[in-house]
mmCIF file of C-alpha atoms in Angstrom:
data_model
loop_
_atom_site.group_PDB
_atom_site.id
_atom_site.type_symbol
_atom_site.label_atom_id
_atom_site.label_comp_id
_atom_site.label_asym_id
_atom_site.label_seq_id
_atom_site.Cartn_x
_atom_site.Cartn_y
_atom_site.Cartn_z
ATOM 1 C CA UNK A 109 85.074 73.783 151.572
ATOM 2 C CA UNK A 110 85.670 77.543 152.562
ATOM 3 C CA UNK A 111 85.145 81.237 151.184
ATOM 4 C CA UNK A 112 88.149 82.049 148.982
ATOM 5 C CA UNK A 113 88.693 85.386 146.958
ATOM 6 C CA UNK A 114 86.583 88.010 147.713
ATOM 7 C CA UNK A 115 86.026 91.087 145.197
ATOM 8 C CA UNK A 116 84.167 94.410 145.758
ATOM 9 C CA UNK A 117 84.296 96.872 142.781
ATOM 10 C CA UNK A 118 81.701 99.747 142.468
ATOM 11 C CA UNK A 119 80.309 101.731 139.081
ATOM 12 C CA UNK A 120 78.611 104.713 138.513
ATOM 13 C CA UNK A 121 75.827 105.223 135.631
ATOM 14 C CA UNK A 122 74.919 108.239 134.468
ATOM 15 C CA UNK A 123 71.136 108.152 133.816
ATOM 16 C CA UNK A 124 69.573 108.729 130.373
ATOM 17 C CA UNK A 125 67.758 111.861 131.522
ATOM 18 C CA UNK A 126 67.765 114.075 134.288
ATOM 19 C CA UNK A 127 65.697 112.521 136.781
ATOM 20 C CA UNK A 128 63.684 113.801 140.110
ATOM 21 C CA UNK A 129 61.007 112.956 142.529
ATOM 22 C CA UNK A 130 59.346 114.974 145.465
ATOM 23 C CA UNK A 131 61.789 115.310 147.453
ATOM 24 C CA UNK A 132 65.140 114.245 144.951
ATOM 25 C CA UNK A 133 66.887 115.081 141.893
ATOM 26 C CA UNK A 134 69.941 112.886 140.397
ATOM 27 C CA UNK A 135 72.021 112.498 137.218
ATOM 28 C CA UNK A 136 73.523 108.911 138.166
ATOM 29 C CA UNK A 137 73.127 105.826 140.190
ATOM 30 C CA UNK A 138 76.257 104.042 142.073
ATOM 31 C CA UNK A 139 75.958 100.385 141.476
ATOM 32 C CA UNK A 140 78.408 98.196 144.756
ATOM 33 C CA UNK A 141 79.004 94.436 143.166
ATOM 34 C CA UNK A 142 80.563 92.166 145.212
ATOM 35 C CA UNK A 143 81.772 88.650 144.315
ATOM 36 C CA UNK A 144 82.315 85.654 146.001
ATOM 37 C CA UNK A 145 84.538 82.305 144.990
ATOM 38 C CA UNK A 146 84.552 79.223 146.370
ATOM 39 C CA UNK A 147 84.611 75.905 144.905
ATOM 40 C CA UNK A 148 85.744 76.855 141.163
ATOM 41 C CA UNK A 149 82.139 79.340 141.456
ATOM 42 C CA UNK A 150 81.325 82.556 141.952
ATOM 43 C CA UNK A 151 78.308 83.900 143.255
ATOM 44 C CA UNK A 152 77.670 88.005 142.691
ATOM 45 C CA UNK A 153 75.494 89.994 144.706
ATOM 46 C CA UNK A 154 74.979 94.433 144.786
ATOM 47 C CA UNK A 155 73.813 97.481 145.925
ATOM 48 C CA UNK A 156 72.671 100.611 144.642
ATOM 49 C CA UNK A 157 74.175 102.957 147.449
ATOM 50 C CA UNK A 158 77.357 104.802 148.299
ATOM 51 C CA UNK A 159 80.956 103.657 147.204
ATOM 52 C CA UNK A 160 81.295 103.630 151.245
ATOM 53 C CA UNK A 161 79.360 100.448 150.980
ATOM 54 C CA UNK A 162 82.490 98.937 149.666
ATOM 55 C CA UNK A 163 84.695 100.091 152.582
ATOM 56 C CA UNK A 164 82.404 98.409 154.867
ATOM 57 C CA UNK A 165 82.804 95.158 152.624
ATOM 58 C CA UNK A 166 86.388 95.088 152.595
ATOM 59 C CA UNK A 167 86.779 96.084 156.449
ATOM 60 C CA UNK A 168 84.186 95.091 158.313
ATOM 61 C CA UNK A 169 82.323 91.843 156.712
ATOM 62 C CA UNK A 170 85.535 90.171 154.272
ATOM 63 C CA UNK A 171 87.159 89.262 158.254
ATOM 64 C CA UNK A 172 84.502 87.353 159.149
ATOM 65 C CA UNK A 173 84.027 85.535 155.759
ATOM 66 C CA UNK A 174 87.079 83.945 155.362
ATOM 67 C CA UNK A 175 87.358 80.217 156.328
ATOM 68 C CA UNK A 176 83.578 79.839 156.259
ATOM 69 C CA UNK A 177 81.506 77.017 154.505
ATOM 70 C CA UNK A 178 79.693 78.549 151.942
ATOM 71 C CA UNK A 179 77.005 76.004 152.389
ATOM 72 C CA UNK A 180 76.488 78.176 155.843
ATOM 73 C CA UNK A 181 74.869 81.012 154.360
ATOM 74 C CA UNK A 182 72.521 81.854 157.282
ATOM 75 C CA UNK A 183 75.806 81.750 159.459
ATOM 76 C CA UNK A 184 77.567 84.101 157.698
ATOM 77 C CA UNK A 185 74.862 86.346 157.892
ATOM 78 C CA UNK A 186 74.556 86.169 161.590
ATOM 79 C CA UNK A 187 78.431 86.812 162.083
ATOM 80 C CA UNK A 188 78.359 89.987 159.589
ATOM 81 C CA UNK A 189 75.403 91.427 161.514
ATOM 82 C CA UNK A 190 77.122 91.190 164.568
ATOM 83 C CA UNK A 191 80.323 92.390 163.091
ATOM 84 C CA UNK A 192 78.355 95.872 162.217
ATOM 85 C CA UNK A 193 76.624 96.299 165.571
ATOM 86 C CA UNK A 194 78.667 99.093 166.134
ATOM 87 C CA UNK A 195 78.907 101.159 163.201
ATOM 88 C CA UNK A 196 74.953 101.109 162.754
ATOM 89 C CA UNK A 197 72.886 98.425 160.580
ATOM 90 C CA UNK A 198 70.582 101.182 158.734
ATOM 91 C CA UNK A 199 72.307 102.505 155.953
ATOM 92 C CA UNK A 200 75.698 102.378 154.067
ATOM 93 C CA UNK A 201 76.544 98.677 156.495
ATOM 94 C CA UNK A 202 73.135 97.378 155.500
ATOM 95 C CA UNK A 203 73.551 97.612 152.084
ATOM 96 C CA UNK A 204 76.700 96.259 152.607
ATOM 97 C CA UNK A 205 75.475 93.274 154.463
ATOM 98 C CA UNK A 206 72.584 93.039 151.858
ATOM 99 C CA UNK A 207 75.370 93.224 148.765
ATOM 100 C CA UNK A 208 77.474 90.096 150.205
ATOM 101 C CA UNK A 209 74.361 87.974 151.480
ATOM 102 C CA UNK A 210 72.992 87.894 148.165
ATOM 103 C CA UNK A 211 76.365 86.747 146.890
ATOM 104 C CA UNK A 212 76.339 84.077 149.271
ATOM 105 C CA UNK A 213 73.274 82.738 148.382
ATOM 106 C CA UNK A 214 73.925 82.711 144.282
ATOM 107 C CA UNK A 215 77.627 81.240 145.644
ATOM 108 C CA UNK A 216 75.578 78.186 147.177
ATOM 109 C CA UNK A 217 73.255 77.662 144.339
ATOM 110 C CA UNK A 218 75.810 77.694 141.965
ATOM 111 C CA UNK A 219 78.016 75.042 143.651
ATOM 112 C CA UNK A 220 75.196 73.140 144.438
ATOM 113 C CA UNK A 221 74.211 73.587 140.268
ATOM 114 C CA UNK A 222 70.509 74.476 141.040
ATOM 115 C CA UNK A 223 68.808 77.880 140.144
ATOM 116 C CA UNK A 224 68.291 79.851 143.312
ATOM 117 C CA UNK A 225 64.227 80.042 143.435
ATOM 118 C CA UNK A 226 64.720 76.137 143.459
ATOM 119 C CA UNK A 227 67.048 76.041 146.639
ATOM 120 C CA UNK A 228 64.673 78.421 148.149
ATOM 121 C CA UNK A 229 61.727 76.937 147.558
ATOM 122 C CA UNK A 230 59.668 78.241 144.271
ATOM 123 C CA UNK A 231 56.547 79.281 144.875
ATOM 124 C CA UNK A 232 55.624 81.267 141.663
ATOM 125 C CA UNK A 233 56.290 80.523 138.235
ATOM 126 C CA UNK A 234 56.498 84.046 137.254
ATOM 127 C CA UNK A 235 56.560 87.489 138.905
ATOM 128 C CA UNK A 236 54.228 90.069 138.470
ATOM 129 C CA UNK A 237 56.073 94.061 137.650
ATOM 130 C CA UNK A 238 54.566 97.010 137.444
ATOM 131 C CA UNK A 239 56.351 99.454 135.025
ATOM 132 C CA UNK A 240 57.948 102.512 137.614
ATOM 133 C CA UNK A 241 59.857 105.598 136.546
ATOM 134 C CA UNK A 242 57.529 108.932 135.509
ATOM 135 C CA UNK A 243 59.837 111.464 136.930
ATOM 136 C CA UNK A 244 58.451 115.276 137.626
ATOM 137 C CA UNK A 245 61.629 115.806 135.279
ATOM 138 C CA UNK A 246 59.912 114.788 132.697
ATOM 139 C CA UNK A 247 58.036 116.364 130.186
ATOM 140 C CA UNK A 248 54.645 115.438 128.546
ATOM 141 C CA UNK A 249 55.963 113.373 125.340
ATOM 142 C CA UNK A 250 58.749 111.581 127.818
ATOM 143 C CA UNK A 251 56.028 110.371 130.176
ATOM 144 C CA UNK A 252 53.988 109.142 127.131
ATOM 145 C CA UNK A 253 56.395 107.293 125.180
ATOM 146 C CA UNK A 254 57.526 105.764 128.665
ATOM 147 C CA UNK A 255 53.830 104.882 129.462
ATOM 148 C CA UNK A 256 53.148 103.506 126.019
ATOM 149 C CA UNK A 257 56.487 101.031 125.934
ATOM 150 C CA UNK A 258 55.804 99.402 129.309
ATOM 151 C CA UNK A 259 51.486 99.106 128.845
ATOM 152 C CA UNK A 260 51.547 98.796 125.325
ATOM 153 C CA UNK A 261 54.755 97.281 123.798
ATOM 154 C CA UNK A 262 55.894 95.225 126.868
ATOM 155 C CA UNK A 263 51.987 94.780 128.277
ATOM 156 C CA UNK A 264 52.813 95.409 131.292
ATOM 157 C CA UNK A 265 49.084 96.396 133.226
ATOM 158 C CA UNK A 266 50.710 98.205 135.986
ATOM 159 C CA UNK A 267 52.421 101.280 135.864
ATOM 160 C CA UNK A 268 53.768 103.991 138.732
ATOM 161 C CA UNK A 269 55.033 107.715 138.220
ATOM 162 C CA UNK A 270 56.218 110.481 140.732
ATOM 163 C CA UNK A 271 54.488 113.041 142.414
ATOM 164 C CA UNK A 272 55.198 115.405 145.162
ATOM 165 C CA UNK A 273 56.901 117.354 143.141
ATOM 166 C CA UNK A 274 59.733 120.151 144.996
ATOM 167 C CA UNK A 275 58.416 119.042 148.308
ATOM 168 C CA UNK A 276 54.702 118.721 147.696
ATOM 169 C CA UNK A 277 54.829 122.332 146.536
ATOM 170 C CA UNK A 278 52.786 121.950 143.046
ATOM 171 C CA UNK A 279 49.852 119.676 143.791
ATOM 172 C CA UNK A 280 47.663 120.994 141.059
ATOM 173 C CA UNK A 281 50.357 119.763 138.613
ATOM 174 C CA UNK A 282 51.158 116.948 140.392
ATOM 175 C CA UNK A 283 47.316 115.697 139.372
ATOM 176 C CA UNK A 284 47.399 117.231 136.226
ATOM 177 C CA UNK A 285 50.208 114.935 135.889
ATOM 178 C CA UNK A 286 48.331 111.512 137.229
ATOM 179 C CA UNK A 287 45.331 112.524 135.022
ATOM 180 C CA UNK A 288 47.372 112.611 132.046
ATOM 181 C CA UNK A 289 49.114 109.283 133.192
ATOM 182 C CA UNK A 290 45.484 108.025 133.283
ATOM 183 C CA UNK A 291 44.812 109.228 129.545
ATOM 184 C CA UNK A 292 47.553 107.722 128.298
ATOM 185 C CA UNK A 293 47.544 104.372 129.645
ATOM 186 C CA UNK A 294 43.800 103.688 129.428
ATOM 187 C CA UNK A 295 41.513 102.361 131.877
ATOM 188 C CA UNK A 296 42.259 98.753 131.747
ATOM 189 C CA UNK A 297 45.416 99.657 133.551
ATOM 190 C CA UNK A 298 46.612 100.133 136.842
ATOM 191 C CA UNK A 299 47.582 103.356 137.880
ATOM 192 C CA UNK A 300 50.448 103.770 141.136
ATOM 193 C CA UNK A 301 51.884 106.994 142.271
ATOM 194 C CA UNK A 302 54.902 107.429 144.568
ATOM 195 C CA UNK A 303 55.401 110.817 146.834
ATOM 196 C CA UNK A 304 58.638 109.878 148.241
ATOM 197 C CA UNK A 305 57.379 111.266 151.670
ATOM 198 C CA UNK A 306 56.882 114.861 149.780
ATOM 199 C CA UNK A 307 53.712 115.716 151.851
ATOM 200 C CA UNK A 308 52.478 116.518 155.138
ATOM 201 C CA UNK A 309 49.383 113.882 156.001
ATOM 202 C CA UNK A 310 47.051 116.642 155.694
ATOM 203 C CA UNK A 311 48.224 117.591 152.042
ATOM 204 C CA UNK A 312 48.370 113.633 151.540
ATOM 205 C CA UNK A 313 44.442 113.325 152.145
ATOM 206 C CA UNK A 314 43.903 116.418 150.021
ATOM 207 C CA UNK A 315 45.507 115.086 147.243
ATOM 208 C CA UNK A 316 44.521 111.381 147.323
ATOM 209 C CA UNK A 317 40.981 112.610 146.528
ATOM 210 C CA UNK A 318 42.356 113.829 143.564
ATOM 211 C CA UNK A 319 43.919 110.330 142.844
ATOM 212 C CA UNK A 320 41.072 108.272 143.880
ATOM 213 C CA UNK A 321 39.095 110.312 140.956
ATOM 214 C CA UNK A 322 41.577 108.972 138.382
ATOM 215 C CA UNK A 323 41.400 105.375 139.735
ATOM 216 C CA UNK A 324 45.105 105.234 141.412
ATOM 217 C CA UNK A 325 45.304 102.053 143.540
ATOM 218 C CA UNK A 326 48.722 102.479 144.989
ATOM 219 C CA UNK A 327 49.773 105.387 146.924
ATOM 220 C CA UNK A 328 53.641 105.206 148.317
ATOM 221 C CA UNK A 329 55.111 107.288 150.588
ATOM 222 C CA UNK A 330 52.373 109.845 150.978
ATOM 223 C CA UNK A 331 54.309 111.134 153.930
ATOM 224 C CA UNK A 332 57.722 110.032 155.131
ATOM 225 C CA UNK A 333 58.026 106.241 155.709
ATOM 226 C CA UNK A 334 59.302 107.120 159.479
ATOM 227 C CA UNK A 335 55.491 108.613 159.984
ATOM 228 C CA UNK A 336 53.613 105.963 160.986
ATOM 229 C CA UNK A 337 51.088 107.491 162.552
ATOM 230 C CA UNK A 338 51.015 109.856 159.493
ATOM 231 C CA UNK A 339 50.498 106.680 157.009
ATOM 232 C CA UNK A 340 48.161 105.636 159.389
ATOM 233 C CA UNK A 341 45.932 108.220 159.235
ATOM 234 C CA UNK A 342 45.981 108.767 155.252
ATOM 235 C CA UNK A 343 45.086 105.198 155.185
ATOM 236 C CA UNK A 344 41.998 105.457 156.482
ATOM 237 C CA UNK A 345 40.737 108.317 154.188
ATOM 238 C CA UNK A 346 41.628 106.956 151.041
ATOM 239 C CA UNK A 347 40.708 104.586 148.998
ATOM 240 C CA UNK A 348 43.811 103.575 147.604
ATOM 241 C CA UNK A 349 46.130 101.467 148.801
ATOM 242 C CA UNK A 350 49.145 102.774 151.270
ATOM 243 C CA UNK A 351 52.837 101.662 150.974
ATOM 244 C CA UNK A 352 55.956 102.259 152.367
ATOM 245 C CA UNK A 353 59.120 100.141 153.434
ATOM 246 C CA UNK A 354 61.701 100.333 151.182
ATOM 247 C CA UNK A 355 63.973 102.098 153.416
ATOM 248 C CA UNK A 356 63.821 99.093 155.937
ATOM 249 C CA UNK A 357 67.212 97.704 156.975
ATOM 250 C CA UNK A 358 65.976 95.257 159.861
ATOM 251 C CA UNK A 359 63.154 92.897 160.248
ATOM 252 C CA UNK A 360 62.166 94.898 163.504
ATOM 253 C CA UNK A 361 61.876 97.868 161.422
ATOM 254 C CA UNK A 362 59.334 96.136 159.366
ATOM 255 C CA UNK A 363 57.512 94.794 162.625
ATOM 256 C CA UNK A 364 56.628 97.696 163.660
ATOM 257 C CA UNK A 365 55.577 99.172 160.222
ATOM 258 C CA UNK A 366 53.010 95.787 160.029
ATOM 259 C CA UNK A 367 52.047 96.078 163.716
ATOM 260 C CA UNK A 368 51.158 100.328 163.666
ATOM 261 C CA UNK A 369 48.376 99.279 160.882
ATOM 262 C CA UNK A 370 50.458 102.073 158.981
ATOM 263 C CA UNK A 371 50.267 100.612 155.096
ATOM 264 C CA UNK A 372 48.213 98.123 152.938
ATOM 265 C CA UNK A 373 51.300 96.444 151.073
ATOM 266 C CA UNK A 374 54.580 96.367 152.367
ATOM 267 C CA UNK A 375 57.944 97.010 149.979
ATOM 268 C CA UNK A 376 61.049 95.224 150.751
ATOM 269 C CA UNK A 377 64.036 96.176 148.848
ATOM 270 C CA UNK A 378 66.473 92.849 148.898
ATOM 271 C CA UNK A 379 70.109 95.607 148.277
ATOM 272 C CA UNK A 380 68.870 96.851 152.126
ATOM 273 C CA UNK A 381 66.526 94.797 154.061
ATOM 274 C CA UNK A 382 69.633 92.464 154.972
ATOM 275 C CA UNK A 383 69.640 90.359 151.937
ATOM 276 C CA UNK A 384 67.734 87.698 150.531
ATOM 277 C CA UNK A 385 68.163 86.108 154.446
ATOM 278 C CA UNK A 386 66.141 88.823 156.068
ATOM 279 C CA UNK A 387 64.135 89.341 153.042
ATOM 280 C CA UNK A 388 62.313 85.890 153.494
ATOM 281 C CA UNK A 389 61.671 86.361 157.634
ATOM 282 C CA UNK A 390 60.003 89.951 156.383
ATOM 283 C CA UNK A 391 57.661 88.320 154.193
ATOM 284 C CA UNK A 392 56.735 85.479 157.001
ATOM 285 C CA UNK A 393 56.434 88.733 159.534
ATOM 286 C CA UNK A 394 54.092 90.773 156.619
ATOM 287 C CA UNK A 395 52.144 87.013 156.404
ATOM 288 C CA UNK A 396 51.215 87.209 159.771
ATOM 289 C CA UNK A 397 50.002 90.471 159.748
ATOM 290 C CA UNK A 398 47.655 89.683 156.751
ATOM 291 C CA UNK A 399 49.699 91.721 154.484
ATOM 292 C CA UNK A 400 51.526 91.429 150.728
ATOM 293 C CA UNK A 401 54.731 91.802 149.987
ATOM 294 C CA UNK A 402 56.203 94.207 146.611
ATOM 295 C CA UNK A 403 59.761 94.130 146.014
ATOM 296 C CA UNK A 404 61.312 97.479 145.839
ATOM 297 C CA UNK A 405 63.436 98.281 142.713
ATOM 298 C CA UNK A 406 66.849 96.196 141.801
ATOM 299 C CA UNK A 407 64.603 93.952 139.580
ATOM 300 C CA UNK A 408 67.070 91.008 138.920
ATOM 301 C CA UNK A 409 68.334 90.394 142.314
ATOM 302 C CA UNK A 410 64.667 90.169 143.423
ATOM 303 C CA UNK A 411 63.146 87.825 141.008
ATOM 304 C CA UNK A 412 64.090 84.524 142.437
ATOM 305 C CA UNK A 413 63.791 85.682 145.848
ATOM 306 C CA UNK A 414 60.098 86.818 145.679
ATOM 307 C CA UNK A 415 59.198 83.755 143.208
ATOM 308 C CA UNK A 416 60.114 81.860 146.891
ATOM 309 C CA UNK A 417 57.238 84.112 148.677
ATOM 310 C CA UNK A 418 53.667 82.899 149.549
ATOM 311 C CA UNK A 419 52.068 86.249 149.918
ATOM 312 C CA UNK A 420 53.892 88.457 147.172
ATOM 313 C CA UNK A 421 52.388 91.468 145.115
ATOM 314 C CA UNK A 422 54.319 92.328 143.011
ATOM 315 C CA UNK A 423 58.138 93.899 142.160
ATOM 316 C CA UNK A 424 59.551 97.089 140.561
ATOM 317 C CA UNK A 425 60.476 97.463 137.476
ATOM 318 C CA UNK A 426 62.179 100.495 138.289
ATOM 319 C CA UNK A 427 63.528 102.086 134.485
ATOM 320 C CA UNK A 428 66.918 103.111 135.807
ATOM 321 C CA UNK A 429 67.978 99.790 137.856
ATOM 322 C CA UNK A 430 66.149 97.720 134.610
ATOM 323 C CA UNK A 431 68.713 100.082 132.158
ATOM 324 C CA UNK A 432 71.898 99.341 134.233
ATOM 325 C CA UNK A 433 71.402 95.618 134.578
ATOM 326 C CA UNK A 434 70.252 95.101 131.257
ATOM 327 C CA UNK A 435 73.693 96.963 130.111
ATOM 328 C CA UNK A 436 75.615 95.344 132.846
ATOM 329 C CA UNK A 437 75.245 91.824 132.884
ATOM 330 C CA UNK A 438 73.966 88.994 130.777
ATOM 331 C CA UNK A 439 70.638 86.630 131.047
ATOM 332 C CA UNK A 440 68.703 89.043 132.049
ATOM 333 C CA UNK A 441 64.824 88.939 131.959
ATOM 334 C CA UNK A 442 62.063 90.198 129.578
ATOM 335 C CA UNK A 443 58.472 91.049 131.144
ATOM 336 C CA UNK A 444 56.163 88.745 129.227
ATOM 337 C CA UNK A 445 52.361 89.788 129.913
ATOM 338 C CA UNK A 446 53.167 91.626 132.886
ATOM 339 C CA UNK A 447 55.618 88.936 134.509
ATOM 340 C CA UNK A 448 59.082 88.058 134.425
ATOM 341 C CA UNK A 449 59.972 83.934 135.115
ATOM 342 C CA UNK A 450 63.284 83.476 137.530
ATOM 343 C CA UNK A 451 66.008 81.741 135.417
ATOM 344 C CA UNK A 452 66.593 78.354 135.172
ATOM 345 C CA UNK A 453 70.428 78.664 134.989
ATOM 346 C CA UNK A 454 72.000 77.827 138.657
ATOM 347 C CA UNK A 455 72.153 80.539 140.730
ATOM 348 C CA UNK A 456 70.436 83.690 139.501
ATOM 349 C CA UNK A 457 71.141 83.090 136.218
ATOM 350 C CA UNK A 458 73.342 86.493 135.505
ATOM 351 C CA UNK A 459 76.708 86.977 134.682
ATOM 352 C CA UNK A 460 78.663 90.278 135.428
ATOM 353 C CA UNK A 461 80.016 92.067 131.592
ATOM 354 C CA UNK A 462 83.262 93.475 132.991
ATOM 355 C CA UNK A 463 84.138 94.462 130.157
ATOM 356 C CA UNK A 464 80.898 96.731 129.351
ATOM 357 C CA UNK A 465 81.104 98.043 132.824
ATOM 358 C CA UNK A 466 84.755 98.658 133.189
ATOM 359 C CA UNK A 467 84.366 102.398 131.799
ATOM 360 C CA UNK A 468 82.274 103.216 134.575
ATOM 361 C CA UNK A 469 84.323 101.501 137.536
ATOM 362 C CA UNK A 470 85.077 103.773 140.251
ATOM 363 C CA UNK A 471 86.900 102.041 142.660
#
């Protein structure tokens, strides 16, 4: 039994809406899918980063693939990280790496004919979301009909929208903002911002007081992730809960986030983190430190993943990722009471709609 045909395509979406957050504005998110065969299956795995991320599956990691047992998933991971050592983990080659581990590992449930959370290990029936999107872009009746579909029609109780708008430069509207969030959605639910590293720590502190008024429990990126010493400190003024990680590409990365005190909850996003291989070591490392685990964004390629993980939070239901892979592929899942289940169908349950996605194919 060996790897045979290896594909790597990549798509680009344009979003529904112009879309920004403090320090960000876009108008379309690349989507990398890679497939792997190998015993009359095929297991598919992605990233949300550069086209590049492609090159760097087709050059760099498809060498070291071929031949392998498929069965050998945590082998194949070892051999592509080593293959990348010298073009630089963090970045376009993790999400690479990420991309083609996660295709390994719905490749080995699929021949084996189990869902994936089973051959990791289930550990959760369902998965908590929180509803995430809220963009500065948008205006006062697109951040309330947002805010009503995800607490209201889907009954989802936790919902996140951006602040820090152009750099942390409008902080008064930046709470007028999370006080109308609060309006909306009630007080029965909970209310997350993200900052996207927008402030300084000093403005961070200023403004959580603001937030703590209007009950937020979960403050991410109040300054830049690679502060630690800056989450640190607005950790221990506020109230709310810190977070940060989702631009973590290695599990020393993540070590030293836990270790440095620096955040309450710590996000792992599966498309970078090195797969669902190093995704499961973070967790263990966040364990030991006390600390839960929220998956960051790319909803579907998390769920059976973080169903496999003792001391999880919760995951993203980040509106653009949930659009794309509810357009691109089929089986995907519907947020019942604030949870999605993992599917029962072997591997992750999804199939790839070529033909839907063909118009936006790239490369």
């Amino acid at each position: 039994m060996s790897v045979g045909d290896i594909s790597v395509s990549a798509y680009i979406v344009p979003t529904d809406a112009p879309e920004a957050d403090g320090t960000f504005a876009w108008d379309s998110t690349t989507l990398v899918l890679v497939q792997v065969s190998a015993e009359g299956q095929t297991g598919t795995g992605w990233t949300y980063g550069s086209v590049a991320c492609g090159t760097v599956i087709e050059r760099d990691l498809r060498p070291v693939l071929d031949g392998r047992d498929p069965m050998d998933v945590g082998g194949a991971w070892s051999a592509m990280v080593a293959a990348i050592r010298n073009i630089g983990r963090p970045g376009v080659a993790g999400m690479a790496l990420s991309a083609v581990d996660c295709a390994l590992w719905d490749l080995k449930a699929r021949i084996l004919g189990v869902p994936l959370h089973r051959l990791l290990g289930r550990v959760h029936e369902s998965v908590p979301v929180y509803g995430s999107g809220g963009f500065t872009t948008y205006g006062r009746q697109q951040l309330n009909d947002q805010l009503n579909g995800w607490v209201f029609d889907q009954r989802i109780p936790r919902v996140k929208i951006k602040i820090g708008e152009s750099g942390g430069t409008c902080r008064r509207r930046d709470l007028e903002r999370v006080r109308e969030a609060r309006r909306i959605v009630g007080s029965s639910a909970e209310l997350y911002v993200d900052a996207n590293g927008a402030y300084t720590p000093g403005q961070a502190v200023r403004v959580g007081h603001g937030l703590d008024e209007s009950g937020v429990r979960w403050f991410e990126e109040p300054v830049s992730s690679d502060d630690l010493d800056g989450l640190r400190y607005v950790r221990s003024r506020l109230g709310c809960d810190i977070t940060a990680g989702e631009y973590g590409y290695d599990l020393v990365y993540f070590e030293r986030m836990c270790r440095a005190g620096a955040v309450d909850c710590l996000q792992v996003d599966v498309t970078r983190c090195g797969g669902v291989t190093e995704l499961l070591r973070i967790a263990a490392v966040a364990a030991a430190r006390g600390l839960d685990v929220s998956g960051h964004c790319a909803p579907h390629l998390h769920i059976a993943a973080l169903a496999a993980v003792p001391n999880l939070r919760h995951l993203e239901w980040f509106h653009d990722h949930v659009r794309i892979e509810q357009m691109l592929f089929d089986g995907t899942a519907d947020p019942q009471d604030g949870t999605v289940a993992p599917s029962n169908e072997p591997g992750h349950g999804l199939a790839w709609r070529q033909d839907v996605a063909a118009p936006y194919r790239v490369s």
